[in-house]
PDB file of C-alpha atoms in Angstrom:
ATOM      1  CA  UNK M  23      15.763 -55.429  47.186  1.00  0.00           C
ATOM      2  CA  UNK M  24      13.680 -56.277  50.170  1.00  0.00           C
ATOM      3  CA  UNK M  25      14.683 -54.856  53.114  1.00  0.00           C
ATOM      4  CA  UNK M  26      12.743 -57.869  55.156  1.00  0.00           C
ATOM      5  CA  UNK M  27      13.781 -61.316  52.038  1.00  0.00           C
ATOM      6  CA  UNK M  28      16.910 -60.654  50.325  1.00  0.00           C
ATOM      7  CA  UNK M  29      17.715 -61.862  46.786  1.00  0.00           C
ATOM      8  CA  UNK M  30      19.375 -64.723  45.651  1.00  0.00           C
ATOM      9  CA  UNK M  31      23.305 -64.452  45.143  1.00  0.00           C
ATOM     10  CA  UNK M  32      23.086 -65.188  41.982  1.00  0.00           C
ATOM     11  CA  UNK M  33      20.103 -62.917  40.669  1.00  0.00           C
ATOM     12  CA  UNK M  34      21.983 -60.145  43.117  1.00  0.00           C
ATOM     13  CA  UNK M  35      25.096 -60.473  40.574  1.00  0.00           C
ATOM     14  CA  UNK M  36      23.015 -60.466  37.628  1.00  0.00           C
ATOM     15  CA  UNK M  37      21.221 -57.488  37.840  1.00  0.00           C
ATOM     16  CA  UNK M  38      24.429 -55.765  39.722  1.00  0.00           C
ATOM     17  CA  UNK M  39      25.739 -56.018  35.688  1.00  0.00           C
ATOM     18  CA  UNK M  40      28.719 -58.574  37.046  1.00  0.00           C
ATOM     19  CA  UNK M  41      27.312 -61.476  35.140  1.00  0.00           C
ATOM     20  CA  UNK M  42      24.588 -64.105  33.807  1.00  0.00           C
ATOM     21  CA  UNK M  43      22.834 -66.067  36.949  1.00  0.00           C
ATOM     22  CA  UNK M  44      24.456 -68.807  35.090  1.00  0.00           C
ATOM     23  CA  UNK M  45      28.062 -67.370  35.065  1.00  0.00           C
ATOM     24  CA  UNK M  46      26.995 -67.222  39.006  1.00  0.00           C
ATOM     25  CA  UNK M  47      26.305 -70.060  39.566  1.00  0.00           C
ATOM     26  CA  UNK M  48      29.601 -71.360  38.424  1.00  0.00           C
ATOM     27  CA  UNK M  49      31.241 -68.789  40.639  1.00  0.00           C
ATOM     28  CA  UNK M  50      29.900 -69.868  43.677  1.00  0.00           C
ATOM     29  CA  UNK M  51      30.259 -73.377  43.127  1.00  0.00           C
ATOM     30  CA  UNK M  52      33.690 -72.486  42.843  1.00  0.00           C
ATOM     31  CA  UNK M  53      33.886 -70.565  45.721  1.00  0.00           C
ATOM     32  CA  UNK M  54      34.713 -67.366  44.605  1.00  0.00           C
ATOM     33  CA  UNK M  55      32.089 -65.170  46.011  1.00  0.00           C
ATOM     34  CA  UNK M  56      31.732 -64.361  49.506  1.00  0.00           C
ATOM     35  CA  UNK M  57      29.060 -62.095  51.506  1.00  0.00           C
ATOM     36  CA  UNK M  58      30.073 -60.464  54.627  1.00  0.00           C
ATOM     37  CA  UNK M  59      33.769 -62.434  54.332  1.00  0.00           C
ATOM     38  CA  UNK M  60      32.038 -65.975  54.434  1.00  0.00           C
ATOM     39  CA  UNK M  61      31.317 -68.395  50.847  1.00  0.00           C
ATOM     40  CA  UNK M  62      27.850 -68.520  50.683  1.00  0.00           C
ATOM     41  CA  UNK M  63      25.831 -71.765  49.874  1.00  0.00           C
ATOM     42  CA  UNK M  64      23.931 -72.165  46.175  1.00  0.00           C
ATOM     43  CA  UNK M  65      20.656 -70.045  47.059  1.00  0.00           C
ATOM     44  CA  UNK M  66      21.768 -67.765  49.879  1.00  0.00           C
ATOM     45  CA  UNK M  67      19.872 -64.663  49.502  1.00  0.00           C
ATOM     46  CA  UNK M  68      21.315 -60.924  50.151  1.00  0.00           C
ATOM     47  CA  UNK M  69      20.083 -58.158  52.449  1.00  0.00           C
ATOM     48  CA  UNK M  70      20.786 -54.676  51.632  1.00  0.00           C
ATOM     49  CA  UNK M  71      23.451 -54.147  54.423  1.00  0.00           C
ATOM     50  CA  UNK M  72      25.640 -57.293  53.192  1.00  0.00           C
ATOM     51  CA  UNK M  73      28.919 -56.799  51.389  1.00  0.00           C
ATOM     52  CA  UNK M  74      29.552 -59.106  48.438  1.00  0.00           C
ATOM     53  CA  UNK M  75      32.787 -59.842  46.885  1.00  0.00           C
ATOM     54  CA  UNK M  76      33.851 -62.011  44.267  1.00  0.00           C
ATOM     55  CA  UNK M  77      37.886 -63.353  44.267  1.00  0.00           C
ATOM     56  CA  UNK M  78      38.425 -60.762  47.404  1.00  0.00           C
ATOM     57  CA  UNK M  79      36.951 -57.530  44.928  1.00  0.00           C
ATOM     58  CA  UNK M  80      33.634 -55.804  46.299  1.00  0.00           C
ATOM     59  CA  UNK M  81      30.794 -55.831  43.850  1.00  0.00           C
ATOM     60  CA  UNK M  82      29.430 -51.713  43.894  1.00  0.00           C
ATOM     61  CA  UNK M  83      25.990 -51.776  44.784  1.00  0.00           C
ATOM     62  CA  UNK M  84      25.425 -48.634  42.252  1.00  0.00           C
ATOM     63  CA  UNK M  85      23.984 -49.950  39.160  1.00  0.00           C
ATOM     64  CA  UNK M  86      26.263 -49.020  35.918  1.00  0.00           C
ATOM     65  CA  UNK M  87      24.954 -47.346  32.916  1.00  0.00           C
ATOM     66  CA  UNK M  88      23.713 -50.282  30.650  1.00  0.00           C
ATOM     67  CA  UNK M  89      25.502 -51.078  28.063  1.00  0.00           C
ATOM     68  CA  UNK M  90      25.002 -53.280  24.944  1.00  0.00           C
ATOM     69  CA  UNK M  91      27.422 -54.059  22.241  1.00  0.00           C
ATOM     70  CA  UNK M  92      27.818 -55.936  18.886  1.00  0.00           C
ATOM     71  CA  UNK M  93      31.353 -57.440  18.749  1.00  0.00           C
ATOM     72  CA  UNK M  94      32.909 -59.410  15.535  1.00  0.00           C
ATOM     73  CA  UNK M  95      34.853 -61.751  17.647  1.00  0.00           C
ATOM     74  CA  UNK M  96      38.092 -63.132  15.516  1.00  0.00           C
ATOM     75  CA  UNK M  97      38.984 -66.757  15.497  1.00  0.00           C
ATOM     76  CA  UNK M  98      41.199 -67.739  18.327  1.00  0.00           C
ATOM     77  CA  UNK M  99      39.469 -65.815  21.174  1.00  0.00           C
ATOM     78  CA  UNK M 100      37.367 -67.237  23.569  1.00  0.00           C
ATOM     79  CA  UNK M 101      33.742 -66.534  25.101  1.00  0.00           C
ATOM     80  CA  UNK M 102      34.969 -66.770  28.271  1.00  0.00           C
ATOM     81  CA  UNK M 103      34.792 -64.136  31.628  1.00  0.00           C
ATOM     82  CA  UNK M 104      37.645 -65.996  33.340  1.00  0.00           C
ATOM     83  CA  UNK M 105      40.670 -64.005  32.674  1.00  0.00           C
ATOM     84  CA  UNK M 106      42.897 -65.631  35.093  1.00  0.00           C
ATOM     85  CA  UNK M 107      42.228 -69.027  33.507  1.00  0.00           C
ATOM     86  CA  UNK M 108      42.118 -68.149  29.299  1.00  0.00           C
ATOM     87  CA  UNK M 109      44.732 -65.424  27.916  1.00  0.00           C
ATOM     88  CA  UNK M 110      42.656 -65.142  24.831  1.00  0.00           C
ATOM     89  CA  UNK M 111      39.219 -64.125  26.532  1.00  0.00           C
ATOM     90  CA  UNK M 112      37.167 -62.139  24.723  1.00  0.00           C
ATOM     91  CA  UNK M 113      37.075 -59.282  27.737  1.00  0.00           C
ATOM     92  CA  UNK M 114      40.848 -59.025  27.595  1.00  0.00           C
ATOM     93  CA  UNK M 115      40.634 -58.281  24.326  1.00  0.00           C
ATOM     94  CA  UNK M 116      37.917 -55.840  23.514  1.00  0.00           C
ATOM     95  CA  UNK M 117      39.168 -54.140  27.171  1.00  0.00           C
ATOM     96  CA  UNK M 118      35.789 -52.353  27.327  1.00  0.00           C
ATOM     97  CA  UNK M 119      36.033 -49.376  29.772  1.00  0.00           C
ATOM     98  CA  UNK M 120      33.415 -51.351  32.602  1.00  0.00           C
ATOM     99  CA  UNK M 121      32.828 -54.430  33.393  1.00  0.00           C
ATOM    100  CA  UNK M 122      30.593 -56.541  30.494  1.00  0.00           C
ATOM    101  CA  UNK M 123      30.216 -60.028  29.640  1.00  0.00           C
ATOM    102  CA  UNK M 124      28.795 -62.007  26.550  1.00  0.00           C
ATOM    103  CA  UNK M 125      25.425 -63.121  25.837  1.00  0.00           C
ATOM    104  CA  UNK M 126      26.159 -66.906  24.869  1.00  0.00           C
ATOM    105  CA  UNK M 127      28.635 -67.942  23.023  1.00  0.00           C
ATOM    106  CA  UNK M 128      30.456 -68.164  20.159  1.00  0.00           C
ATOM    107  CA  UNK M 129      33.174 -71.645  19.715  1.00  0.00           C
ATOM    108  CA  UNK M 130      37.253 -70.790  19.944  1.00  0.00           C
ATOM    109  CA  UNK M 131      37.431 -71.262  16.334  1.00  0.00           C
ATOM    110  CA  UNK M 132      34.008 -69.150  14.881  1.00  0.00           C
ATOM    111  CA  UNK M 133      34.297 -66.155  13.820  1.00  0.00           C
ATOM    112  CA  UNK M 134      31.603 -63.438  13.639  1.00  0.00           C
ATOM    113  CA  UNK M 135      28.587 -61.639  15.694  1.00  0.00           C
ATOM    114  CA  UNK M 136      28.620 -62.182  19.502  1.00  0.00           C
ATOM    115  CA  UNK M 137      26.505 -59.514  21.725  1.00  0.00           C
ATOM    116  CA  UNK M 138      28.114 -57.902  25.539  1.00  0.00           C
ATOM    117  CA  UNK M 139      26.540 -56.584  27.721  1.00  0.00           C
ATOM    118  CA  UNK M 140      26.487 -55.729  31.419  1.00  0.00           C
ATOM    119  CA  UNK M 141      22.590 -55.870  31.950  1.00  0.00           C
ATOM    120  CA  UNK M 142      21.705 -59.678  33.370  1.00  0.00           C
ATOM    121  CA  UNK M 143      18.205 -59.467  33.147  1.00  0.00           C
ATOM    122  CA  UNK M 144      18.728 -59.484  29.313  1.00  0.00           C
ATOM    123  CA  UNK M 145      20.927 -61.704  29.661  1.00  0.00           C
ATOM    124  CA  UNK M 146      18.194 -64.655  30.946  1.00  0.00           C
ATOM    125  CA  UNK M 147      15.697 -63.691  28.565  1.00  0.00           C
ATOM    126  CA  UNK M 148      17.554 -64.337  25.723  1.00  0.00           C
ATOM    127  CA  UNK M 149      19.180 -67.317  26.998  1.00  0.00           C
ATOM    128  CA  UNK M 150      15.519 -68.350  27.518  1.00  0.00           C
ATOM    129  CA  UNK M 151      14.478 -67.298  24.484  1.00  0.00           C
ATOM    130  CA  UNK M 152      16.698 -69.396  22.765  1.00  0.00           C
ATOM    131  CA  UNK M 153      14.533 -72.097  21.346  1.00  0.00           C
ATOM    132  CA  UNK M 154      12.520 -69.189  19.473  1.00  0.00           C
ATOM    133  CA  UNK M 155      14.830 -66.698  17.997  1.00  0.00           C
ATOM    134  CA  UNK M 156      17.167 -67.072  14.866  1.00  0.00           C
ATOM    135  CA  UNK M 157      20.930 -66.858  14.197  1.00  0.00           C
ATOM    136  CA  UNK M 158      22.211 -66.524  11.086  1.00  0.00           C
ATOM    137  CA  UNK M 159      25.471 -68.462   9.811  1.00  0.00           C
ATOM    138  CA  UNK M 160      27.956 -68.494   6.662  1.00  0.00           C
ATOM    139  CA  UNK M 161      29.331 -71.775   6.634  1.00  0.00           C
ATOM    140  CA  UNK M 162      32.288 -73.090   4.883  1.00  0.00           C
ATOM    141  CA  UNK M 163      33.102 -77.169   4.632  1.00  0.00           C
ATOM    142  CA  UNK M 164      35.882 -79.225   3.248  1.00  0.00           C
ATOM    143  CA  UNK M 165      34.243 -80.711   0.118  1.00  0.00           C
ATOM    144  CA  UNK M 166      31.308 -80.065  -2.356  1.00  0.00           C
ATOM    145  CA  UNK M 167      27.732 -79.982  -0.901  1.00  0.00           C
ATOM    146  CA  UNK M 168      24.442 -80.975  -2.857  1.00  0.00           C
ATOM    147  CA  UNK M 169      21.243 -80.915  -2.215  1.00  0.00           C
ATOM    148  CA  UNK M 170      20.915 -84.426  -0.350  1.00  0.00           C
ATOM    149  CA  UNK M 171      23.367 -82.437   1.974  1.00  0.00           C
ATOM    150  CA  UNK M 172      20.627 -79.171   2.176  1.00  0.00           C
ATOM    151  CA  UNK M 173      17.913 -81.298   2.844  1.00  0.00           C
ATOM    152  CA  UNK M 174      18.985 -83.395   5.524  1.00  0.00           C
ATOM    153  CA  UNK M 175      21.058 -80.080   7.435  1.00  0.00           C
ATOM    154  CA  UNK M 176      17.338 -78.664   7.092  1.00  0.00           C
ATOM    155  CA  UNK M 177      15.302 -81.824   8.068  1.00  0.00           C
ATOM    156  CA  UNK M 178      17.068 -82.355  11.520  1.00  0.00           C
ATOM    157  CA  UNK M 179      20.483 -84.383  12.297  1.00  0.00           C
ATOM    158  CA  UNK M 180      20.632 -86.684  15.441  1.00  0.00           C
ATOM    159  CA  UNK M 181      23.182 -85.418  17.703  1.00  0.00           C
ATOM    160  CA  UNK M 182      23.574 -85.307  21.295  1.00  0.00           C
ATOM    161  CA  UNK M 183      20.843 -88.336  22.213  1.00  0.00           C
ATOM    162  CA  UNK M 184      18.242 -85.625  20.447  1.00  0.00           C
ATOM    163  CA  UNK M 185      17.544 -84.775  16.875  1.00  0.00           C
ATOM    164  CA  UNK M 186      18.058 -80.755  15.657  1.00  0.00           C
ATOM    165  CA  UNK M 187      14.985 -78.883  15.219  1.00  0.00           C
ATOM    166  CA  UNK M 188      13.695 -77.950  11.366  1.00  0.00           C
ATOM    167  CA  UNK M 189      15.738 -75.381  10.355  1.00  0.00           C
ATOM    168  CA  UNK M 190      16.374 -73.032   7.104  1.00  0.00           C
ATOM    169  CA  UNK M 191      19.430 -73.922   5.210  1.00  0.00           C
ATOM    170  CA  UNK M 192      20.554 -72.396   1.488  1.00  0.00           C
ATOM    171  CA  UNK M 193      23.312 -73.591  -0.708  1.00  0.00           C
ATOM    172  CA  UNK M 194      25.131 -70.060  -2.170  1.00  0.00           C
ATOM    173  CA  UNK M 195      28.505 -71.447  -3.361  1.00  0.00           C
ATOM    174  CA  UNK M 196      29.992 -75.071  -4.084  1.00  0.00           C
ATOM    175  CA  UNK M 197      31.305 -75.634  -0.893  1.00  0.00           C
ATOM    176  CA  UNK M 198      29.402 -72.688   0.978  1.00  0.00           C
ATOM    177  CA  UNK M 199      25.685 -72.363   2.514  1.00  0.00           C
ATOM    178  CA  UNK M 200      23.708 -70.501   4.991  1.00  0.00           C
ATOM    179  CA  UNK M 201      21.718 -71.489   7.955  1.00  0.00           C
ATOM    180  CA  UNK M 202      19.355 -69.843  10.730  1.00  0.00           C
ATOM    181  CA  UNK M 203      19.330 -72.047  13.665  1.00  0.00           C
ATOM    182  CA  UNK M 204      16.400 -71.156  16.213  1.00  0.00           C
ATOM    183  CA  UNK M 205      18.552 -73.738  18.806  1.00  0.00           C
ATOM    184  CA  UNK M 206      21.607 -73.384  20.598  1.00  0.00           C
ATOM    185  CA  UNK M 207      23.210 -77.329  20.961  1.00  0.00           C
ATOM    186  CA  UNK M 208      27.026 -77.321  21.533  1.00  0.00           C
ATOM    187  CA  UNK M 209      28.884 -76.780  18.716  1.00  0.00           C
ATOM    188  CA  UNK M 210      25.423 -77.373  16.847  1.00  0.00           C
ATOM    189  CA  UNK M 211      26.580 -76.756  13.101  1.00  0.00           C
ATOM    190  CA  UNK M 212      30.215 -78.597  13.035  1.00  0.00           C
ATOM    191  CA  UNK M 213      28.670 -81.706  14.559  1.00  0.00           C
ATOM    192  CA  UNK M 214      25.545 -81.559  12.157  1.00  0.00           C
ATOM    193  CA  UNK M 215      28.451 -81.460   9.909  1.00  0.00           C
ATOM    194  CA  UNK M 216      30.095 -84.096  11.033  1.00  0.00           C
ATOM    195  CA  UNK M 217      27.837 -86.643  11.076  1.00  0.00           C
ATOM    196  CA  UNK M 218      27.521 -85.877   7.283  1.00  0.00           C
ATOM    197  CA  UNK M 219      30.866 -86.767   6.668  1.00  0.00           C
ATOM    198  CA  UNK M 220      31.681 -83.044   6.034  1.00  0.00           C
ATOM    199  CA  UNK M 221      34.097 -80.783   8.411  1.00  0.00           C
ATOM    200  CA  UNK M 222      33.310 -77.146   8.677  1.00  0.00           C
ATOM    201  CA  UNK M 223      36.690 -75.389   7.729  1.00  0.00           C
ATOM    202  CA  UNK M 224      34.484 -71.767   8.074  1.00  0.00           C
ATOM    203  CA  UNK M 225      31.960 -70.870  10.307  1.00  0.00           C
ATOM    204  CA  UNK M 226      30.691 -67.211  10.813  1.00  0.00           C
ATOM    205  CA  UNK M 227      27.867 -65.938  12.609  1.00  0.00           C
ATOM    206  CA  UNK M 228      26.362 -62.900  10.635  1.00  0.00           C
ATOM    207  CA  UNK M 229      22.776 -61.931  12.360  1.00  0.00           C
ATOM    208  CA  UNK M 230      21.678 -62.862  15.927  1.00  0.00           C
ATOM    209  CA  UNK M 231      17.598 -62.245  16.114  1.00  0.00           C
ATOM    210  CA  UNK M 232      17.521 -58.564  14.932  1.00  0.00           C
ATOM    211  CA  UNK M 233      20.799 -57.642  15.273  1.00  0.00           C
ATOM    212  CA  UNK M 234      23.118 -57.735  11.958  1.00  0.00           C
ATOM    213  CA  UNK M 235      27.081 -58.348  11.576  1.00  0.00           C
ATOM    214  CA  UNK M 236      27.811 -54.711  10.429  1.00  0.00           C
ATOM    215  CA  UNK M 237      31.234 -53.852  11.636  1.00  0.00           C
ATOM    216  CA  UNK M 238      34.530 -55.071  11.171  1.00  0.00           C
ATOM    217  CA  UNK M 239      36.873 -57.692  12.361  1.00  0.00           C
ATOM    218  CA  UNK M 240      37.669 -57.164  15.702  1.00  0.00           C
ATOM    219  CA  UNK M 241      35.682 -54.505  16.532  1.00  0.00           C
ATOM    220  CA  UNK M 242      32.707 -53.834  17.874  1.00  0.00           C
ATOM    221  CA  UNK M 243      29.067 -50.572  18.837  1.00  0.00           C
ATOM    222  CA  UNK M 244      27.154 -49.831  20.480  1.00  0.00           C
ATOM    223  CA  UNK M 245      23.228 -51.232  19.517  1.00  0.00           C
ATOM    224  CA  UNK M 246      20.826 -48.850  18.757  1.00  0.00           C
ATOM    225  CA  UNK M 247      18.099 -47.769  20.151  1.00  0.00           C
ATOM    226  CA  UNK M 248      15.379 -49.181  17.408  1.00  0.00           C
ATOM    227  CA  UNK M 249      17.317 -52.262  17.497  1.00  0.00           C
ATOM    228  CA  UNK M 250      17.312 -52.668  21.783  1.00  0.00           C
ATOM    229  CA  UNK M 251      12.961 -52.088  21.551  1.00  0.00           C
ATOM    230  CA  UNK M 252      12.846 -54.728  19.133  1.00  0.00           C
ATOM    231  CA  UNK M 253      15.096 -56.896  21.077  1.00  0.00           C
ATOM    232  CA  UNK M 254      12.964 -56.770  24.435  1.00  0.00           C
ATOM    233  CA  UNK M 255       9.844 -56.846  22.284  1.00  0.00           C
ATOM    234  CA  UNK M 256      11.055 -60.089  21.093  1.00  0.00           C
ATOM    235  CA  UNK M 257      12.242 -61.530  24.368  1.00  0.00           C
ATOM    236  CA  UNK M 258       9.256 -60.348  25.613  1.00  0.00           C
ATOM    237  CA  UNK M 259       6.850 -62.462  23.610  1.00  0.00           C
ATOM    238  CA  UNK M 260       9.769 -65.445  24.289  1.00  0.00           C
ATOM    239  CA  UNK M 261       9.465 -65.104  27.698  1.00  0.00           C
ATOM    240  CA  UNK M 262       5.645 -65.105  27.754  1.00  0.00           C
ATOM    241  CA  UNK M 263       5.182 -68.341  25.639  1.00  0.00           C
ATOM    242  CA  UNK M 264       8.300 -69.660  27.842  1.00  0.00           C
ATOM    243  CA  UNK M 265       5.898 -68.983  30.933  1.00  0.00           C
ATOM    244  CA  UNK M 266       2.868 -70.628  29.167  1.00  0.00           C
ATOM    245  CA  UNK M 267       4.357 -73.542  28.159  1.00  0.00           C
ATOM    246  CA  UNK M 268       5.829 -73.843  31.439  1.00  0.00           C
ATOM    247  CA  UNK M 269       2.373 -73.564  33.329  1.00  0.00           C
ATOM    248  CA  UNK M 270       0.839 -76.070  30.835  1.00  0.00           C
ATOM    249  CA  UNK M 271       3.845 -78.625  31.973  1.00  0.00           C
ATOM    250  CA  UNK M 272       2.701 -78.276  35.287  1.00  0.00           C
ATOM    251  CA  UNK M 273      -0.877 -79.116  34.395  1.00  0.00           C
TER     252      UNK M 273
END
């Protein structure tokens, strides 16, 4: 941090491992963070000597060990950071040792791979990096599929005021199929679904970019090393074609 500029609140509680910039945001715009006693404004920036504290509790300015973790979140519990709001948060219930938060998010009633972490700048890259990496879902409906269903999950389903990107979907039982989106729309799959005529009665998420769904329900480890290099070698090449298209946009 600059001893002369500051950083913006919200990049200041990213890479202090308390959350996304997003999750910030929020938090501010509730009013829940304060520097030096007073609720800043969206954008304030923090000098070395200020003390921030969100809901009355100082953030440390001593960076944690990183940490990065594959959980199999159960149905029923919820992506959420806000404990005081959501009994069935996810924190609450893995009730990792430090502080962490999720990367994304995975709906109330999905089961399957979600990734925590304490390390923000991550965080952003994936969440940037979201139109060009896969996830992988097992997904269960109410009724038989065929392949009129396959091809038009795979050709792109207006929903939202926008059609879904191309993706790769794969029958493998009568009522069963897989499918990689490289998009992240709100509840994405169940509305494709729906607009099919078909309700999801299943949905589990079983690979995000390299990472696999290797452990059991309701539990969770730690990544590994090979698998965190690949990870920021992907995000890196995501974040450099996110800055190229960007810089063509503002051609």
């Amino acid at each position: 941090m600059s001893e002369t500029t500051g950083i913006r609140i919200n990049k200041y509680l990213s890479e202090q491992g308390f959350c996304s910039r997003r999750a910030a945001d929020k938090l501010i715009e509730q009013e829940r963070v304060t520097i030096n006693g007073k609720v800043p404004e969206m954008g304030t920036k923090v000098m070395p000597q200020d003390a921030v504290a969100v809901d009355g509790e100082s953030i440390s300015k001593k960076k944690e060990k990183p940490v990065y973790i594959a959980f199999n979140k159960p149905v029923g519990i919820v992506c959420t950071t806000d404990t005081r709001v959501e009994k069935d948060n996810i924190i609450d219930f893995i009730n990792y040792p430090t502080r962490i938060f999720p990367i994304g998010r995975l709906d109330k009633m999905s089961e399957g791979l979600i990734l925590l972490t304490n390390d923000g700048d991550i965080v952003n890259k994936i969440l940037r990096s979201r139109n060009n990496h896969g996830k992988e879902y097992i997904v269960t409906v109410d009724r038989t599929i065929n392949e009129d269903f396959i091809k038009k999950m795979a050709s792109g389903i207006p929903i939202l005021d926008t059609v879904t990107k191309e993706c790769e979907v794969e029958q493998i039982g009568r009522k069963t199929f897989k499918i990689i989106l490289t998009q992240g729309l709100n509840r994405q799959i169940r509305r494709m679904c729906e607009y099919l005529d078909y309700r999801v009665t299943k949905l589990k998420r079983v690979r995000i970019m390299n990472i696999p769904l290797d452990v059991a329900h309701g539990t969770y480890r730690d990544l590994t090393k090979e698998e965190l290099n690949k990870l920021n070698e992907l995000t890196s090449e995501s974040s450099k074609e996110y800055h190229r298209q960007k810089a063509q946009g503002n051609n």
